[in-house]
């Protein structure tokens, strides 16, 4: 088990490698240092106290984006402020669902609040696409193998080197990358997809469609990728998994 301890950083310098000096005098050398900062909700000056909510805090919502702790259910929150999926595209997705359900409730129409219904943000739980726009890019959607196992799924992970695909050689000399798909062994559908490599973000929507649509692996064999493109990663992953029957 890896031991994790919080220690102060005194200084950072680059002399070939990155050298980090810690508060206890120890030094750590690494190729690169990633620095990330946290985010807090900007709800301090919205007047939330008039609705019985704490200013400056996150707003807990149900899957229709309605704030849970407000009497009469008149308040909705979409985007980062609800702390569900802190990504621009997920905020836009939530806003579409919230707008539709507000209209439906105002007009007395039926609310489709079952999973994947018209008035809920189910993807926040099961199919969040995200990209780290570094070089190479890191893109993923759905559950990682660890998250899928923690959720109680019986899974199988399949890996393939993207650089071994013919289209990768056309894209760039010496192309290197790696892809993984996570399969629900009981339902034979895709639960997650992660890929690392130059410009791999463009592969993500195909995986998102497969996860949201719960497309059976047997049907994905009939989704023929154009040759020679990097999209052949799907064929190679399926071959690694094995044909049905």
mmCIF file of C-alpha atoms in Angstrom:
data_model
loop_
_atom_site.group_PDB
_atom_site.id
_atom_site.type_symbol
_atom_site.label_atom_id
_atom_site.label_comp_id
_atom_site.label_asym_id
_atom_site.label_seq_id
_atom_site.Cartn_x
_atom_site.Cartn_y
_atom_site.Cartn_z
ATOM 1 C CA UNK A 1 0.000 0.000 0.000
ATOM 2 C CA UNK A 2 1.337 3.440 -0.925
ATOM 3 C CA UNK A 3 1.788 5.775 2.021
ATOM 4 C CA UNK A 4 0.398 9.271 1.427
ATOM 5 C CA UNK A 5 1.472 12.108 3.668
ATOM 6 C CA UNK A 6 0.985 15.841 3.334
ATOM 7 C CA UNK A 7 4.303 17.649 3.532
ATOM 8 C CA UNK A 8 5.259 21.272 2.932
ATOM 9 C CA UNK A 9 7.191 22.205 -0.192
ATOM 10 C CA UNK A 10 9.965 24.737 0.389
ATOM 11 C CA UNK A 11 11.269 25.177 -3.146
ATOM 12 C CA UNK A 12 11.146 23.817 -6.688
ATOM 13 C CA UNK A 13 13.924 24.113 -9.266
ATOM 14 C CA UNK A 14 14.619 22.637 -12.668
ATOM 15 C CA UNK A 15 18.121 21.446 -13.500
ATOM 16 C CA UNK A 16 17.402 18.822 -16.099
ATOM 17 C CA UNK A 17 14.993 17.047 -13.774
ATOM 18 C CA UNK A 18 12.625 18.860 -11.438
ATOM 19 C CA UNK A 19 13.975 18.947 -7.882
ATOM 20 C CA UNK A 20 11.509 19.507 -5.053
ATOM 21 C CA UNK A 21 12.785 20.395 -1.587
ATOM 22 C CA UNK A 22 10.451 19.483 1.257
ATOM 23 C CA UNK A 23 10.043 21.117 4.641
ATOM 24 C CA UNK A 24 11.890 18.310 6.410
ATOM 25 C CA UNK A 25 14.937 18.778 4.188
ATOM 26 C CA UNK A 26 14.313 15.790 1.933
ATOM 27 C CA UNK A 27 14.410 16.239 -1.836
ATOM 28 C CA UNK A 28 12.396 14.550 -4.560
ATOM 29 C CA UNK A 29 13.419 14.455 -8.230
ATOM 30 C CA UNK A 30 10.951 13.876 -11.052
ATOM 31 C CA UNK A 31 10.548 14.552 -14.772
ATOM 32 C CA UNK A 32 7.682 17.016 -14.336
ATOM 33 C CA UNK A 33 5.612 18.599 -11.575
ATOM 34 C CA UNK A 34 1.861 19.022 -11.921
ATOM 35 C CA UNK A 35 0.336 21.783 -9.833
ATOM 36 C CA UNK A 36 -3.441 21.926 -9.428
ATOM 37 C CA UNK A 37 -5.662 24.202 -7.381
ATOM 38 C CA UNK A 38 -9.068 23.472 -5.947
ATOM 39 C CA UNK A 39 -12.344 25.169 -6.737
ATOM 40 C CA UNK A 40 -15.006 26.614 -4.479
ATOM 41 C CA UNK A 41 -18.573 27.597 -5.411
ATOM 42 C CA UNK A 42 -19.262 31.307 -5.982
ATOM 43 C CA UNK A 43 -22.502 31.324 -4.030
ATOM 44 C CA UNK A 44 -21.548 33.796 -1.343
ATOM 45 C CA UNK A 45 -23.464 36.764 -2.748
ATOM 46 C CA UNK A 46 -26.533 35.152 -4.330
ATOM 47 C CA UNK A 47 -28.829 35.587 -1.355
ATOM 48 C CA UNK A 48 -29.065 31.873 -0.627
ATOM 49 C CA UNK A 49 -29.742 32.643 3.021
ATOM 50 C CA UNK A 50 -33.199 33.903 2.011
ATOM 51 C CA UNK A 51 -33.989 30.346 0.893
ATOM 52 C CA UNK A 52 -32.599 28.788 4.064
ATOM 53 C CA UNK A 53 -29.314 27.771 2.437
ATOM 54 C CA UNK A 54 -25.759 28.472 3.507
ATOM 55 C CA UNK A 55 -24.016 31.114 1.369
ATOM 56 C CA UNK A 56 -20.710 29.993 -0.106
ATOM 57 C CA UNK A 57 -21.590 26.303 -0.155
ATOM 58 C CA UNK A 58 -22.330 23.746 -2.842
ATOM 59 C CA UNK A 59 -25.970 23.211 -3.808
ATOM 60 C CA UNK A 60 -27.130 19.611 -3.513
ATOM 61 C CA UNK A 61 -29.572 18.670 -6.259
ATOM 62 C CA UNK A 62 -31.553 15.625 -7.366
ATOM 63 C CA UNK A 63 -31.240 14.179 -10.868
ATOM 64 C CA UNK A 64 -33.685 16.760 -12.248
ATOM 65 C CA UNK A 65 -31.282 19.452 -10.951
ATOM 66 C CA UNK A 66 -33.751 20.685 -8.341
ATOM 67 C CA UNK A 67 -32.088 21.842 -5.119
ATOM 68 C CA UNK A 68 -32.941 19.320 -2.442
ATOM 69 C CA UNK A 69 -33.121 21.529 0.668
ATOM 70 C CA UNK A 70 -35.485 24.239 -0.588
ATOM 71 C CA UNK A 71 -39.160 24.016 0.409
ATOM 72 C CA UNK A 72 -41.636 23.822 -2.502
ATOM 73 C CA UNK A 73 -38.809 22.805 -4.856
ATOM 74 C CA UNK A 74 -38.636 26.077 -6.779
ATOM 75 C CA UNK A 75 -34.839 26.371 -7.011
ATOM 76 C CA UNK A 76 -32.673 24.594 -9.600
ATOM 77 C CA UNK A 77 -28.880 24.569 -9.975
ATOM 78 C CA UNK A 78 -26.897 23.545 -13.050
ATOM 79 C CA UNK A 79 -23.162 23.535 -13.604
ATOM 80 C CA UNK A 80 -20.194 23.487 -11.243
ATOM 81 C CA UNK A 81 -22.215 24.927 -8.368
ATOM 82 C CA UNK A 82 -23.978 21.588 -7.758
ATOM 83 C CA UNK A 83 -20.636 19.746 -7.513
ATOM 84 C CA UNK A 84 -21.808 16.799 -9.657
ATOM 85 C CA UNK A 85 -19.392 17.028 -12.605
ATOM 86 C CA UNK A 86 -17.188 20.116 -12.734
ATOM 87 C CA UNK A 87 -16.897 20.353 -16.507
ATOM 88 C CA UNK A 88 -18.256 22.943 -18.943
ATOM 89 C CA UNK A 89 -19.932 20.410 -21.207
ATOM 90 C CA UNK A 90 -21.631 18.695 -18.259
ATOM 91 C CA UNK A 91 -22.939 22.058 -17.073
ATOM 92 C CA UNK A 92 -24.467 22.675 -20.505
ATOM 93 C CA UNK A 93 -25.970 19.193 -20.454
ATOM 94 C CA UNK A 94 -27.473 19.823 -17.018
ATOM 95 C CA UNK A 95 -28.876 23.175 -18.124
ATOM 96 C CA UNK A 96 -30.730 21.548 -21.005
ATOM 97 C CA UNK A 97 -32.284 18.979 -18.672
ATOM 98 C CA UNK A 98 -33.159 21.624 -16.059
ATOM 99 C CA UNK A 99 -34.764 23.928 -18.624
ATOM 100 C CA UNK A 100 -36.918 21.124 -19.986
ATOM 101 C CA UNK A 101 -38.076 19.884 -16.587
ATOM 102 C CA UNK A 102 -38.880 23.401 -15.350
ATOM 103 C CA UNK A 103 -41.165 23.884 -18.357
ATOM 104 C CA UNK A 104 -42.723 20.439 -17.930
ATOM 105 C CA UNK A 105 -43.542 21.060 -14.264
ATOM 106 C CA UNK A 106 -44.817 24.576 -14.929
ATOM 107 C CA UNK A 107 -47.217 23.270 -17.581
ATOM 108 C CA UNK A 108 -48.255 20.224 -15.594
ATOM 109 C CA UNK A 109 -46.764 17.784 -18.087
ATOM 110 C CA UNK A 110 -45.404 14.349 -17.071
ATOM 111 C CA UNK A 111 -41.838 14.417 -15.788
ATOM 112 C CA UNK A 112 -39.569 11.740 -17.256
ATOM 113 C CA UNK A 113 -37.273 11.276 -14.267
ATOM 114 C CA UNK A 114 -36.315 7.629 -14.811
ATOM 115 C CA UNK A 115 -32.624 6.962 -15.625
ATOM 116 C CA UNK A 116 -31.788 8.410 -19.066
ATOM 117 C CA UNK A 117 -35.179 10.155 -19.143
ATOM 118 C CA UNK A 118 -35.651 13.515 -20.868
ATOM 119 C CA UNK A 119 -35.649 15.457 -17.599
ATOM 120 C CA UNK A 120 -32.669 14.011 -15.716
ATOM 121 C CA UNK A 121 -28.876 14.246 -15.869
ATOM 122 C CA UNK A 122 -28.066 10.531 -15.653
ATOM 123 C CA UNK A 123 -24.792 10.967 -17.548
ATOM 124 C CA UNK A 124 -23.370 12.789 -14.524
ATOM 125 C CA UNK A 125 -23.112 9.402 -12.831
ATOM 126 C CA UNK A 126 -22.283 6.991 -15.643
ATOM 127 C CA UNK A 127 -20.941 8.695 -18.766
ATOM 128 C CA UNK A 128 -18.918 11.837 -18.061
ATOM 129 C CA UNK A 129 -16.469 12.564 -20.904
ATOM 130 C CA UNK A 130 -13.349 14.474 -19.944
ATOM 131 C CA UNK A 131 -10.093 15.461 -21.597
ATOM 132 C CA UNK A 132 -6.772 16.635 -20.236
ATOM 133 C CA UNK A 133 -5.472 18.792 -23.095
ATOM 134 C CA UNK A 134 -1.811 18.032 -22.559
ATOM 135 C CA UNK A 135 0.642 16.615 -25.110
ATOM 136 C CA UNK A 136 -0.171 13.757 -25.313
ATOM 137 C CA UNK A 137 -3.864 14.124 -24.504
ATOM 138 C CA UNK A 138 -5.617 12.001 -21.896
ATOM 139 C CA UNK A 139 -9.305 11.312 -22.586
ATOM 140 C CA UNK A 140 -11.820 9.182 -20.745
ATOM 141 C CA UNK A 141 -15.527 8.551 -20.358
ATOM 142 C CA UNK A 142 -17.539 6.369 -18.002
ATOM 143 C CA UNK A 143 -16.092 4.265 -15.213
ATOM 144 C CA UNK A 144 -12.510 3.236 -14.647
ATOM 145 C CA UNK A 145 -11.876 -0.407 -13.816
ATOM 146 C CA UNK A 146 -11.479 0.447 -10.128
ATOM 147 C CA UNK A 147 -14.672 2.528 -10.034
ATOM 148 C CA UNK A 148 -16.619 -0.173 -11.877
ATOM 149 C CA UNK A 149 -15.489 -2.851 -9.424
ATOM 150 C CA UNK A 150 -16.307 -0.597 -6.485
ATOM 151 C CA UNK A 151 -19.806 -0.145 -7.946
ATOM 152 C CA UNK A 152 -20.244 -3.927 -7.881
ATOM 153 C CA UNK A 153 -19.818 -4.736 -11.571
ATOM 154 C CA UNK A 154 -18.135 -7.921 -12.756
ATOM 155 C CA UNK A 155 -15.735 -6.519 -15.319
ATOM 156 C CA UNK A 156 -12.958 -7.255 -17.752
ATOM 157 C CA UNK A 157 -10.442 -4.652 -18.886
ATOM 158 C CA UNK A 158 -8.921 -4.795 -22.370
ATOM 159 C CA UNK A 159 -5.822 -2.805 -23.414
ATOM 160 C CA UNK A 160 -4.210 -2.000 -26.752
ATOM 161 C CA UNK A 161 -1.312 0.139 -27.952
ATOM 162 C CA UNK A 162 -2.684 2.863 -30.219
ATOM 163 C CA UNK A 163 0.672 3.231 -31.978
ATOM 164 C CA UNK A 164 0.245 -0.266 -33.441
ATOM 165 C CA UNK A 165 -2.694 0.866 -35.583
ATOM 166 C CA UNK A 166 -2.016 1.724 -39.222
ATOM 167 C CA UNK A 167 -3.758 5.094 -38.948
ATOM 168 C CA UNK A 168 -1.455 6.151 -36.123
ATOM 169 C CA UNK A 169 1.568 5.976 -38.409
ATOM 170 C CA UNK A 170 -0.191 8.273 -40.863
ATOM 171 C CA UNK A 171 -1.078 10.701 -38.106
ATOM 172 C CA UNK A 172 2.474 11.119 -36.809
ATOM 173 C CA UNK A 173 5.862 9.432 -37.028
ATOM 174 C CA UNK A 174 6.627 7.479 -33.877
ATOM 175 C CA UNK A 175 3.069 7.783 -32.603
ATOM 176 C CA UNK A 176 2.667 6.376 -29.093
ATOM 177 C CA UNK A 177 -0.554 5.873 -27.173
ATOM 178 C CA UNK A 178 -2.546 3.450 -25.107
ATOM 179 C CA UNK A 179 -6.261 2.633 -24.878
ATOM 180 C CA UNK A 180 -8.356 0.654 -22.412
ATOM 181 C CA UNK A 181 -11.994 -0.359 -22.446
ATOM 182 C CA UNK A 182 -13.857 -1.634 -19.389
ATOM 183 C CA UNK A 183 -16.583 -4.189 -20.120
ATOM 184 C CA UNK A 184 -19.531 -5.215 -17.968
ATOM 185 C CA UNK A 185 -19.215 -8.993 -18.238
ATOM 186 C CA UNK A 186 -22.799 -9.657 -17.191
ATOM 187 C CA UNK A 187 -24.485 -7.309 -19.669
ATOM 188 C CA UNK A 188 -21.742 -7.338 -22.323
ATOM 189 C CA UNK A 189 -21.726 -3.568 -22.676
ATOM 190 C CA UNK A 190 -19.055 -0.918 -22.327
ATOM 191 C CA UNK A 191 -18.738 0.768 -18.936
ATOM 192 C CA UNK A 192 -15.673 2.906 -19.535
ATOM 193 C CA UNK A 193 -12.997 3.954 -22.008
ATOM 194 C CA UNK A 194 -9.652 5.694 -21.456
ATOM 195 C CA UNK A 195 -7.096 6.625 -24.084
ATOM 196 C CA UNK A 196 -3.769 8.458 -24.033
ATOM 197 C CA UNK A 197 -2.034 9.775 -27.144
ATOM 198 C CA UNK A 198 -1.751 12.722 -29.545
ATOM 199 C CA UNK A 199 -5.183 14.146 -30.513
ATOM 200 C CA UNK A 200 -7.101 11.235 -28.948
ATOM 201 C CA UNK A 201 -9.881 13.519 -27.688
ATOM 202 C CA UNK A 202 -11.580 13.049 -31.061
ATOM 203 C CA UNK A 203 -12.038 9.342 -30.257
ATOM 204 C CA UNK A 204 -14.087 10.089 -27.167
ATOM 205 C CA UNK A 205 -17.538 10.697 -28.651
ATOM 206 C CA UNK A 206 -17.729 7.204 -30.140
ATOM 207 C CA UNK A 207 -17.072 5.743 -26.692
ATOM 208 C CA UNK A 208 -19.595 8.093 -25.109
ATOM 209 C CA UNK A 209 -22.304 6.980 -27.562
ATOM 210 C CA UNK A 210 -21.505 3.312 -26.895
ATOM 211 C CA UNK A 211 -21.739 3.783 -23.117
ATOM 212 C CA UNK A 212 -24.867 5.962 -23.084
ATOM 213 C CA UNK A 213 -26.600 3.718 -25.619
ATOM 214 C CA UNK A 214 -25.467 0.554 -23.810
ATOM 215 C CA UNK A 215 -24.581 -0.897 -27.202
ATOM 216 C CA UNK A 216 -23.889 -4.654 -26.877
ATOM 217 C CA UNK A 217 -20.358 -5.700 -27.797
ATOM 218 C CA UNK A 218 -21.812 -8.137 -30.335
ATOM 219 C CA UNK A 219 -23.350 -5.162 -32.174
ATOM 220 C CA UNK A 220 -20.177 -3.070 -31.961
ATOM 221 C CA UNK A 221 -18.463 -5.658 -34.168
ATOM 222 C CA UNK A 222 -20.659 -4.312 -36.974
ATOM 223 C CA UNK A 223 -19.517 -0.696 -36.456
ATOM 224 C CA UNK A 224 -16.786 -0.847 -39.106
ATOM 225 C CA UNK A 225 -13.998 1.762 -38.676
ATOM 226 C CA UNK A 226 -12.608 3.377 -41.815
ATOM 227 C CA UNK A 227 -9.128 2.219 -42.824
ATOM 228 C CA UNK A 228 -6.567 3.562 -42.174
ATOM 229 C CA UNK A 229 -7.735 5.715 -39.239
ATOM 230 C CA UNK A 230 -6.978 5.718 -35.547
ATOM 231 C CA UNK A 231 -10.629 4.769 -35.021
ATOM 232 C CA UNK A 232 -9.503 1.217 -35.751
ATOM 233 C CA UNK A 233 -8.641 1.155 -32.048
ATOM 234 C CA UNK A 234 -12.206 -0.085 -31.570
ATOM 235 C CA UNK A 235 -11.674 -3.086 -33.842
ATOM 236 C CA UNK A 236 -8.397 -3.942 -32.127
ATOM 237 C CA UNK A 237 -9.935 -3.725 -28.651
ATOM 238 C CA UNK A 238 -12.786 -5.990 -29.733
ATOM 239 C CA UNK A 239 -10.311 -8.459 -31.224
ATOM 240 C CA UNK A 240 -8.410 -8.496 -27.959
ATOM 241 C CA UNK A 241 -11.651 -9.145 -26.109
ATOM 242 C CA UNK A 242 -12.683 -11.960 -28.490
ATOM 243 C CA UNK A 243 -15.546 -12.498 -30.926
ATOM 244 C CA UNK A 244 -18.938 -13.553 -29.529
ATOM 245 C CA UNK A 245 -20.237 -17.085 -29.926
#
